[in-house]
Amino acid sequence: MSRPPPTVAAPLAANDMVQRPSDSQWGDIVQQLGAEIAGPLSGALERIHALISSGQIDRQGLRALRDAVAQAREAGMVSQQLARLASGRLRLSREQVSLTQVLRGVLAQRSRETQARGIQIRQLLQPIEVMTDASLLFSLLNAVMDWALTNTHSSLEMRLDLTPWPARARLMCRFAHRSLDLGSAPSSAINEPPESLNSLTWRLIEQTALTIGALPLREDEAGITMLTLEFPHLAGDEPGAQHGPAPVAPPDRPELDDPTPSHNSKPLAGCHLLIVSPRRELRQEIQAAVRHMGLIIDAVGSMDEALQFCEEGLPHGIAFEQSLRDADFDRLRADITGEVPNFSFVEVMDGDQQTQLSTATADHMARISRQNLQDALPSVLLFELSKAL
């Protein structure tokens, strides 16, 4: 069982909420980061050398090269989120959040990915509201899904209930980390959990949970992993609590003119944005405008490519060029919103266009002029992507 350090009183600074990991613990995390980036990139480099030597690569080799680069990029993104938690300057909000609704939203967002992998998710969720930071809760639940989907050899069981006394919200994620048909495998292979369970993503789960005051407990026994997250602060336990997140002002207001928040205040770190534009320069402008936000960014050149990209898993939002709004876009949007009604689309326009949030347009899509990307796009995405929290 993995047990975190004990919690103490909870002031505003995140790293004052729990005992900070020791220097040796952070040293282990840095060492692990190096291994998880260097390993895949070494394999990718070998395949590149083989390609240079032979002048050709088969489909299997190309897929392996893509997967290796994707693994290294994922490790880099996880490290950015860990660095944010380790900074000691992260400021937390404390608001009433429906843990049940946020979890259901994450599961809906990941449904294409789970279906593509042939993984079923059994949900037993009681309606529970907690006091926590909604953005970090969203990141935590996505990290749990990343970790569980990578390690499971079975379906996932997600259970949300209350402990008898003292009453705490309890989220349990259960799956088999070994194949259920091991045959004549030695008992040591069954009883010893795989190293992948202790990946950087697991470290991210631990540190995010501790940052928001949740208790992460993990048991690995007889090929089965059970992760339990206990949230001690129920919404009804705190009188005068803020109900829901504070309203976000429209991005064209003067107080939102500063588009560069500090490295340690990235509320959307880990969220995934897909950029769709046939023009390379526009894709680069969009990426430059949001580079400081800690987003995972992918880019494609057409709606047909976007359709193919979304078949394997949905991003959290799509920013697309106005000229691509055609029948293919309508099909993509209808397909996505059928699964995730509040999915975020941001239309980027060439002409003069007042920045508009989805709440101010008839078709519920945000709009922004290309010339306003640097100033207003971060605030637009902050509002639009936060709708799912």
Tab-separated table of C-alpha atoms in Angstrom:
chain	number	residue	atom	x	y	z
A	1	MET	CA	0.000	0.000	0.000
A	2	SER	CA	1.256	3.462	-0.887
A	3	ARG	CA	0.729	6.004	1.907
A	4	PRO	CA	1.392	9.748	1.555
A	5	PRO	CA	2.861	11.991	4.240
A	6	PRO	CA	0.420	13.270	6.877
A	7	THR	CA	-1.580	16.414	6.220
A	8	VAL	CA	-1.494	19.551	8.341
A	9	ALA	CA	-3.509	22.791	8.470
A	10	ALA	CA	-4.566	24.199	5.108
A	11	PRO	CA	-3.707	27.821	4.300
A	12	LEU	CA	-3.773	29.241	0.777
A	13	ALA	CA	-0.411	28.150	-0.562
A	14	ALA	CA	-0.676	24.663	-1.958
A	15	ASN	CA	2.573	23.311	-0.582
A	16	ASP	CA	1.697	24.516	2.895
A	17	MET	CA	-1.218	22.091	2.897
A	18	VAL	CA	0.844	18.929	3.203
A	19	GLN	CA	4.323	17.962	4.186
A	20	ARG	CA	6.486	18.624	1.140
A	21	PRO	CA	8.361	15.656	-0.381
A	22	SER	CA	11.976	15.460	0.703
A	23	ASP	CA	14.841	16.410	-1.578
A	24	SER	CA	15.604	12.731	-2.098
A	25	GLN	CA	11.990	12.063	-3.149
A	26	TRP	CA	12.114	14.852	-5.708
A	27	GLY	CA	15.499	13.529	-6.796
A	28	ASP	CA	13.880	10.155	-7.462
A	29	ILE	CA	11.159	11.845	-9.494
A	30	VAL	CA	13.735	13.735	-11.589
A	31	GLN	CA	15.672	10.521	-12.157
A	32	GLN	CA	12.477	8.759	-13.189
A	33	LEU	CA	11.660	11.612	-15.552
A	34	GLY	CA	15.016	11.200	-17.273
A	35	ALA	CA	14.439	7.490	-17.719
A	36	GLU	CA	10.898	7.864	-19.069
A	37	ILE	CA	12.016	10.446	-21.637
A	38	ALA	CA	15.373	8.918	-22.587
A	39	GLY	CA	14.045	5.370	-22.994
A	40	PRO	CA	11.456	6.078	-25.714
A	41	LEU	CA	13.690	8.619	-27.463
A	42	SER	CA	16.568	6.129	-27.592
A	43	GLY	CA	14.288	3.664	-29.349
A	44	ALA	CA	13.100	6.390	-31.703
A	45	LEU	CA	16.685	7.375	-32.509
A	46	GLU	CA	17.545	3.778	-33.382
A	47	ARG	CA	14.647	3.641	-35.833
A	48	ILE	CA	15.681	6.971	-37.364
A	49	HIS	CA	19.229	5.635	-37.902
A	50	ALA	CA	17.763	2.518	-39.513
A	51	LEU	CA	15.627	4.721	-41.754
A	52	ILE	CA	18.665	6.776	-42.789
A	53	SER	CA	20.631	3.614	-43.553
A	54	SER	CA	17.933	1.776	-45.494
A	55	GLY	CA	15.992	4.716	-46.870
A	56	GLN	CA	12.688	3.046	-45.999
A	57	ILE	CA	10.452	2.244	-43.069
A	58	ASP	CA	7.451	-0.065	-42.888
A	59	ARG	CA	4.107	0.764	-41.317
A	60	GLN	CA	4.930	-1.114	-38.120
A	61	GLY	CA	8.210	0.762	-37.725
A	62	LEU	CA	6.501	4.094	-38.384
A	63	ARG	CA	3.882	3.340	-35.717
A	64	ALA	CA	6.600	2.356	-33.239
A	65	LEU	CA	8.460	5.603	-33.981
A	66	ARG	CA	5.301	7.640	-33.447
A	67	ASP	CA	4.490	5.822	-30.204
A	68	ALA	CA	8.019	6.397	-28.849
A	69	VAL	CA	7.855	10.125	-29.528
A	70	ALA	CA	4.365	10.278	-27.994
A	71	GLN	CA	5.594	8.544	-24.821
A	72	ALA	CA	8.467	10.992	-24.451
A	73	ARG	CA	6.158	13.958	-24.998
A	74	GLU	CA	3.712	12.626	-22.418
A	75	ALA	CA	6.518	12.294	-19.871
A	76	GLY	CA	7.537	15.882	-20.579
A	77	MET	CA	3.975	17.143	-20.081
A	78	VAL	CA	3.624	15.233	-16.812
A	79	SER	CA	6.899	16.734	-15.625
A	80	GLN	CA	5.550	20.242	-16.298
A	81	GLN	CA	2.533	19.520	-14.123
A	82	LEU	CA	4.759	18.097	-11.377
A	83	ALA	CA	6.955	21.205	-11.538
A	84	ARG	CA	3.850	23.347	-11.112
A	85	LEU	CA	2.879	21.409	-7.981
A	86	ALA	CA	6.433	21.518	-6.626
A	87	SER	CA	6.802	25.281	-7.012
A	88	GLY	CA	5.186	26.108	-3.664
A	89	ARG	CA	3.483	29.165	-5.179
A	90	LEU	CA	0.354	27.531	-6.573
A	91	ARG	CA	-2.795	29.271	-5.341
A	92	LEU	CA	-5.873	27.143	-4.767
A	93	SER	CA	-9.531	28.073	-5.020
A	94	ARG	CA	-11.976	26.483	-2.608
A	95	GLU	CA	-15.390	25.972	-4.113
A	96	GLN	CA	-18.329	23.628	-4.004
A	97	VAL	CA	-17.905	21.052	-6.758
A	98	SER	CA	-20.016	18.053	-7.743
A	99	LEU	CA	-17.424	15.285	-7.675
A	100	THR	CA	-19.940	13.014	-9.378
A	101	GLN	CA	-20.560	15.370	-12.299
A	102	VAL	CA	-16.872	16.098	-12.853
A	103	LEU	CA	-16.059	12.380	-12.833
A	104	ARG	CA	-18.892	11.603	-15.255
A	105	GLY	CA	-17.658	14.391	-17.517
A	106	VAL	CA	-14.126	12.970	-17.546
A	107	LEU	CA	-15.442	9.475	-18.299
A	108	ALA	CA	-17.563	10.843	-21.155
A	109	GLN	CA	-14.574	12.761	-22.500
A	110	ARG	CA	-12.485	9.589	-22.486
A	111	SER	CA	-15.193	7.265	-23.828
A	112	ARG	CA	-13.773	7.108	-27.361
A	113	GLU	CA	-10.367	6.200	-26.013
A	114	THR	CA	-11.738	3.446	-23.797
A	115	GLN	CA	-13.865	2.062	-26.629
A	116	ALA	CA	-10.900	2.101	-29.026
A	117	ARG	CA	-8.937	0.043	-26.494
A	118	GLY	CA	-11.832	-2.307	-25.852
A	119	ILE	CA	-11.999	-1.358	-22.152
A	120	GLN	CA	-15.325	-1.296	-20.351
A	121	ILE	CA	-15.937	1.025	-17.399
A	122	ARG	CA	-18.380	0.040	-14.694
A	123	GLN	CA	-19.694	3.076	-12.809
A	124	LEU	CA	-21.276	3.030	-9.358
A	125	LEU	CA	-21.451	6.711	-8.474
A	126	GLN	CA	-23.369	8.297	-5.623
A	127	PRO	CA	-24.166	12.043	-5.910
A	128	ILE	CA	-21.508	13.763	-3.778
A	129	GLU	CA	-20.306	17.373	-3.565
A	130	VAL	CA	-16.966	18.367	-2.090
A	131	MET	CA	-15.039	21.546	-1.331
A	132	THR	CA	-11.925	21.622	-3.485
A	133	ASP	CA	-10.127	23.295	-6.381
A	134	ALA	CA	-12.157	22.360	-9.489
A	135	SER	CA	-9.298	22.733	-11.958
A	136	LEU	CA	-6.915	20.500	-10.002
A	137	LEU	CA	-9.708	17.989	-9.388
A	138	PHE	CA	-10.228	17.774	-13.147
A	139	SER	CA	-6.483	17.244	-13.662
A	140	LEU	CA	-6.410	14.593	-10.932
A	141	LEU	CA	-9.253	12.563	-12.430
A	142	ASN	CA	-7.685	12.710	-15.890
A	143	ALA	CA	-4.368	11.543	-14.448
A	144	VAL	CA	-6.159	8.617	-12.790
A	145	MET	CA	-7.655	7.679	-16.149
A	146	ASP	CA	-4.283	7.973	-17.925
A	147	TRP	CA	-2.667	5.720	-15.336
A	148	ALA	CA	-5.472	3.161	-15.160
A	149	LEU	CA	-5.930	2.843	-18.931
A	150	THR	CA	-2.196	2.332	-19.399
A	151	ASN	CA	-2.012	-0.430	-16.789
A	152	THR	CA	-5.297	-2.287	-16.939
A	153	HIS	CA	-5.701	-5.793	-18.336
A	154	SER	CA	-9.415	-5.809	-17.572
A	155	SER	CA	-12.384	-3.503	-17.293
A	156	LEU	CA	-12.243	-0.535	-14.914
A	157	GLU	CA	-14.514	-0.263	-11.908
A	158	MET	CA	-15.162	3.286	-10.724
A	159	ARG	CA	-17.032	3.576	-7.432
A	160	LEU	CA	-17.929	6.792	-5.589
A	161	ASP	CA	-19.505	6.686	-2.125
A	162	LEU	CA	-19.221	8.001	1.428
A	163	THR	CA	-17.329	6.428	4.298
A	164	PRO	CA	-19.508	5.616	7.363
A	165	TRP	CA	-17.768	7.828	9.929
A	166	PRO	CA	-16.222	10.271	9.729
A	167	ALA	CA	-18.071	10.996	6.501
A	168	ARG	CA	-15.661	11.413	3.593
A	169	ALA	CA	-16.076	11.174	-0.154
A	170	ARG	CA	-14.338	8.032	-1.370
A	171	LEU	CA	-13.451	7.407	-5.007
A	172	MET	CA	-12.242	3.894	-5.810
A	173	CYS	CA	-10.677	2.770	-9.088
A	174	ARG	CA	-10.156	-0.994	-9.425
A	175	PHE	CA	-8.568	-2.970	-12.270
A	176	ALA	CA	-6.368	-5.992	-12.996
A	177	HIS	CA	-2.739	-5.002	-13.580
A	178	ARG	CA	-1.886	-8.511	-14.767
A	179	SER	CA	-3.517	-10.648	-17.408
A	180	LEU	CA	-6.233	-12.734	-15.824
A	181	ASP	CA	-4.963	-15.760	-17.772
A	182	LEU	CA	-1.361	-16.249	-16.635
A	183	GLY	CA	-1.407	-20.017	-17.059
A	184	SER	CA	1.739	-21.543	-15.598
A	185	ALA	CA	3.456	-18.249	-14.807
A	186	PRO	CA	5.535	-18.325	-11.589
A	187	SER	CA	3.866	-16.970	-8.462
A	188	SER	CA	6.413	-14.133	-8.242
A	189	ALA	CA	5.155	-12.818	-11.589
A	190	ILE	CA	1.635	-12.718	-10.179
A	191	ASN	CA	2.409	-11.184	-6.802
A	192	GLU	CA	4.942	-8.561	-7.888
A	193	PRO	CA	3.235	-5.498	-9.444
A	194	PRO	CA	4.692	-4.157	-12.713
A	195	GLU	CA	6.994	-1.133	-12.698
A	196	SER	CA	4.552	0.793	-14.894
A	197	LEU	CA	2.268	1.231	-11.870
A	198	ASN	CA	4.924	3.498	-10.343
A	199	SER	CA	5.295	5.730	-13.397
A	200	LEU	CA	5.499	9.517	-13.460
A	201	THR	CA	1.736	9.567	-13.913
A	202	TRP	CA	1.357	7.800	-10.576
A	203	ARG	CA	3.627	10.428	-9.020
A	204	LEU	CA	1.379	13.091	-10.535
A	205	ILE	CA	-1.706	11.438	-9.014
A	206	GLU	CA	-0.062	11.358	-5.577
A	207	GLN	CA	1.117	14.959	-5.635
A	208	THR	CA	-2.096	16.399	-7.121
A	209	ALA	CA	-4.215	14.549	-4.573
A	210	LEU	CA	-2.058	15.746	-1.686
A	211	THR	CA	-2.113	19.302	-3.016
A	212	ILE	CA	-5.921	19.490	-2.866
A	213	GLY	CA	-6.026	17.712	0.500
A	214	ALA	CA	-7.168	14.291	-0.735
A	215	LEU	CA	-5.625	11.077	0.592
A	216	PRO	CA	-4.317	8.654	-2.075
A	217	LEU	CA	-4.138	5.012	-0.985
A	218	ARG	CA	-3.102	2.189	-3.298
A	219	GLU	CA	-3.155	-1.583	-2.883
A	220	ASP	CA	-1.589	-4.038	-5.339
A	221	GLU	CA	-2.447	-7.607	-4.460
A	222	ALA	CA	-2.863	-10.841	-6.464
A	223	GLY	CA	-2.798	-9.043	-9.800
A	224	ILE	CA	-5.422	-6.473	-8.761
A	225	THR	CA	-4.834	-2.757	-8.142
A	226	MET	CA	-7.205	-0.691	-6.032
A	227	LEU	CA	-6.697	3.073	-5.850
A	228	THR	CA	-8.729	4.927	-3.232
A	229	LEU	CA	-8.917	8.721	-3.083
A	230	GLU	CA	-10.492	10.123	0.077
A	231	PHE	CA	-11.811	13.690	0.048
A	232	PRO	CA	-12.336	14.855	3.644
A	233	HIS	CA	-14.128	18.158	2.941
A	234	LEU	CA	-17.759	17.571	2.008
A	235	ALA	CA	-19.741	20.569	0.746
A	236	GLY	CA	-22.307	20.460	3.546
A	237	ASP	CA	-19.621	20.526	6.241
A	238	GLU	CA	-18.506	24.112	5.556
A	239	PRO	CA	-21.082	26.918	6.078
A	240	GLY	CA	-20.803	29.949	3.842
A	241	ALA	CA	-18.882	28.063	1.189
A	242	GLN	CA	-18.623	29.472	-2.298
A	243	HIS	CA	-21.107	27.712	-4.603
A	244	GLY	CA	-19.345	27.050	-7.876
A	245	PRO	CA	-16.382	28.835	-9.437
A	246	ALA	CA	-16.160	32.589	-9.533
A	247	PRO	CA	-17.541	34.059	-12.785
A	248	VAL	CA	-15.006	34.742	-15.526
A	249	ALA	CA	-15.161	38.158	-17.156
A	250	PRO	CA	-15.276	38.383	-20.981
A	251	PRO	CA	-11.779	38.452	-22.474
A	252	ASP	CA	-12.156	41.849	-24.154
A	253	ARG	CA	-12.298	43.661	-20.814
A	254	PRO	CA	-9.261	45.737	-19.771
A	255	GLU	CA	-8.531	43.737	-16.629
A	256	LEU	CA	-7.801	40.672	-18.783
A	257	ASP	CA	-5.307	42.368	-21.075
A	258	ASP	CA	-2.316	40.591	-19.517
A	259	PRO	CA	-2.131	37.260	-21.390
A	260	THR	CA	0.900	35.878	-19.572
A	261	PRO	CA	0.085	34.461	-16.133
A	262	SER	CA	2.982	33.126	-14.120
A	263	HIS	CA	4.361	29.615	-14.644
A	264	ASN	CA	2.840	28.539	-11.355
A	265	SER	CA	-0.739	29.614	-12.103
A	266	LYS	CA	-1.612	27.403	-15.080
A	267	PRO	CA	-5.175	26.320	-14.302
A	268	LEU	CA	-5.459	24.399	-17.584
A	269	ALA	CA	-2.164	22.506	-17.351
A	270	GLY	CA	-2.645	19.082	-18.876
A	271	CYS	CA	-5.742	20.008	-20.918
A	272	HIS	CA	-5.573	18.997	-24.573
A	273	LEU	CA	-6.185	21.480	-27.433
A	274	LEU	CA	-6.446	20.464	-31.089
A	275	ILE	CA	-5.667	23.178	-33.666
A	276	VAL	CA	-7.186	22.759	-37.136
A	277	SER	CA	-5.884	24.967	-39.943
A	278	PRO	CA	-4.321	24.359	-43.373
A	279	ARG	CA	-2.036	27.360	-42.833
A	280	ARG	CA	1.133	26.613	-40.940
A	281	GLU	CA	1.627	30.238	-39.911
A	282	LEU	CA	-1.807	30.385	-38.270
A	283	ARG	CA	-1.196	27.131	-36.412
A	284	GLN	CA	2.059	28.611	-35.126
A	285	GLU	CA	0.346	31.851	-34.050
A	286	ILE	CA	-2.263	29.934	-32.047
A	287	GLN	CA	0.414	27.789	-30.400
A	288	ALA	CA	2.498	30.862	-29.541
A	289	ALA	CA	-0.511	32.572	-27.929
A	290	VAL	CA	-1.145	29.675	-25.513
A	291	ARG	CA	2.371	28.297	-25.062
A	292	HIS	CA	2.578	29.579	-21.477
A	293	MET	CA	-0.635	27.803	-20.401
A	294	GLY	CA	0.764	24.281	-20.060
A	295	LEU	CA	-1.678	22.816	-22.593
A	296	ILE	CA	-1.067	19.649	-24.562
A	297	ILE	CA	-1.294	20.833	-28.173
A	298	ASP	CA	-1.765	18.901	-31.411
A	299	ALA	CA	-2.325	20.381	-34.859
A	300	VAL	CA	-3.810	19.051	-38.100
A	301	GLY	CA	-4.387	20.666	-41.477
A	302	SER	CA	-7.956	19.710	-42.364
A	303	MET	CA	-11.308	18.662	-40.926
A	304	ASP	CA	-10.831	15.210	-42.405
A	305	GLU	CA	-7.617	14.857	-40.390
A	306	ALA	CA	-9.430	16.207	-37.328
A	307	LEU	CA	-12.120	13.540	-37.756
A	308	GLN	CA	-9.445	10.836	-37.891
A	309	PHE	CA	-7.634	12.316	-34.893
A	310	CYS	CA	-10.787	12.340	-32.767
A	311	GLU	CA	-11.638	8.727	-33.565
A	312	GLU	CA	-8.987	7.518	-31.093
A	313	GLY	CA	-9.811	10.025	-28.354
A	314	LEU	CA	-11.202	13.500	-27.869
A	315	PRO	CA	-9.163	16.572	-26.948
A	316	HIS	CA	-10.713	18.986	-24.459
A	317	GLY	CA	-11.194	21.719	-27.060
A	318	ILE	CA	-10.738	22.513	-30.748
A	319	ALA	CA	-9.544	25.832	-32.216
A	320	PHE	CA	-10.241	25.927	-35.958
A	321	GLU	CA	-9.906	28.293	-38.895
A	322	GLN	CA	-13.105	29.909	-40.153
A	323	SER	CA	-12.554	28.729	-43.749
A	324	LEU	CA	-12.888	25.102	-42.565
A	325	ARG	CA	-16.446	25.540	-41.370
A	326	ASP	CA	-18.129	23.222	-43.856
A	327	ALA	CA	-20.088	19.969	-43.968
A	328	ASP	CA	-17.138	18.016	-42.534
A	329	PHE	CA	-16.991	20.400	-39.584
A	330	ASP	CA	-20.732	20.109	-39.010
A	331	ARG	CA	-20.383	16.334	-38.970
A	332	LEU	CA	-17.435	16.486	-36.551
A	333	ARG	CA	-19.243	18.873	-34.224
A	334	ALA	CA	-22.465	16.846	-34.207
A	335	ASP	CA	-20.484	13.686	-33.529
A	336	ILE	CA	-18.568	15.200	-30.599
A	337	THR	CA	-21.386	17.139	-28.942
A	338	GLY	CA	-23.508	13.998	-29.052
A	339	GLU	CA	-21.044	12.583	-26.508
A	340	VAL	CA	-19.861	15.775	-24.763
A	341	PRO	CA	-22.560	18.499	-24.980
A	342	ASN	CA	-20.349	21.228	-23.475
A	343	PHE	CA	-17.364	20.520	-25.731
A	344	SER	CA	-15.431	23.704	-26.565
A	345	PHE	CA	-14.996	25.007	-30.112
A	346	VAL	CA	-13.174	28.267	-30.836
A	347	GLU	CA	-13.502	29.713	-34.345
A	348	VAL	CA	-10.552	31.853	-35.492
A	349	MET	CA	-11.528	34.506	-38.054
A	350	ASP	CA	-9.365	36.598	-40.389
A	351	GLY	CA	-11.434	39.790	-40.426
A	352	ASP	CA	-12.335	42.205	-37.666
A	353	GLN	CA	-14.269	40.207	-35.118
A	354	GLN	CA	-15.189	41.081	-31.570
A	355	THR	CA	-14.080	38.390	-29.176
A	356	GLN	CA	-17.139	36.391	-28.154
A	357	LEU	CA	-17.561	33.608	-25.637
A	358	SER	CA	-19.789	30.633	-26.389
A	359	THR	CA	-22.388	32.010	-23.968
A	360	ALA	CA	-22.848	35.077	-26.206
A	361	THR	CA	-23.343	33.368	-29.598
A	362	ALA	CA	-26.408	31.708	-31.099
A	363	ASP	CA	-24.516	28.520	-32.020
A	364	HIS	CA	-22.676	28.352	-28.662
A	365	MET	CA	-19.211	28.590	-30.202
A	366	ALA	CA	-16.539	31.060	-29.148
A	367	ARG	CA	-15.099	33.401	-31.785
A	368	ILE	CA	-11.928	35.416	-31.946
A	369	SER	CA	-10.153	37.484	-34.571
A	370	ARG	CA	-6.712	36.339	-35.671
A	371	GLN	CA	-5.315	39.731	-34.784
A	372	ASN	CA	-6.508	39.285	-31.173
A	373	LEU	CA	-5.048	35.815	-30.597
A	374	GLN	CA	-2.093	36.920	-28.488
A	375	ASP	CA	-4.168	39.188	-26.250
A	376	ALA	CA	-7.449	37.341	-25.865
A	377	LEU	CA	-7.107	33.632	-26.714
A	378	PRO	CA	-5.702	32.595	-23.284
A	379	SER	CA	-8.695	34.148	-21.515
A	380	VAL	CA	-11.140	32.641	-24.004
A	381	LEU	CA	-9.700	29.165	-23.464
A	382	LEU	CA	-9.652	29.667	-19.698
A	383	PHE	CA	-13.402	30.274	-19.798
A	384	GLU	CA	-14.321	27.710	-22.456
A	385	LEU	CA	-12.271	24.785	-21.165
A	386	SER	CA	-13.307	25.490	-17.594
A	387	LYS	CA	-16.952	24.853	-18.505
A	388	ALA	CA	-16.311	21.140	-18.141
A	389	LEU	CA	-15.031	21.500	-14.585
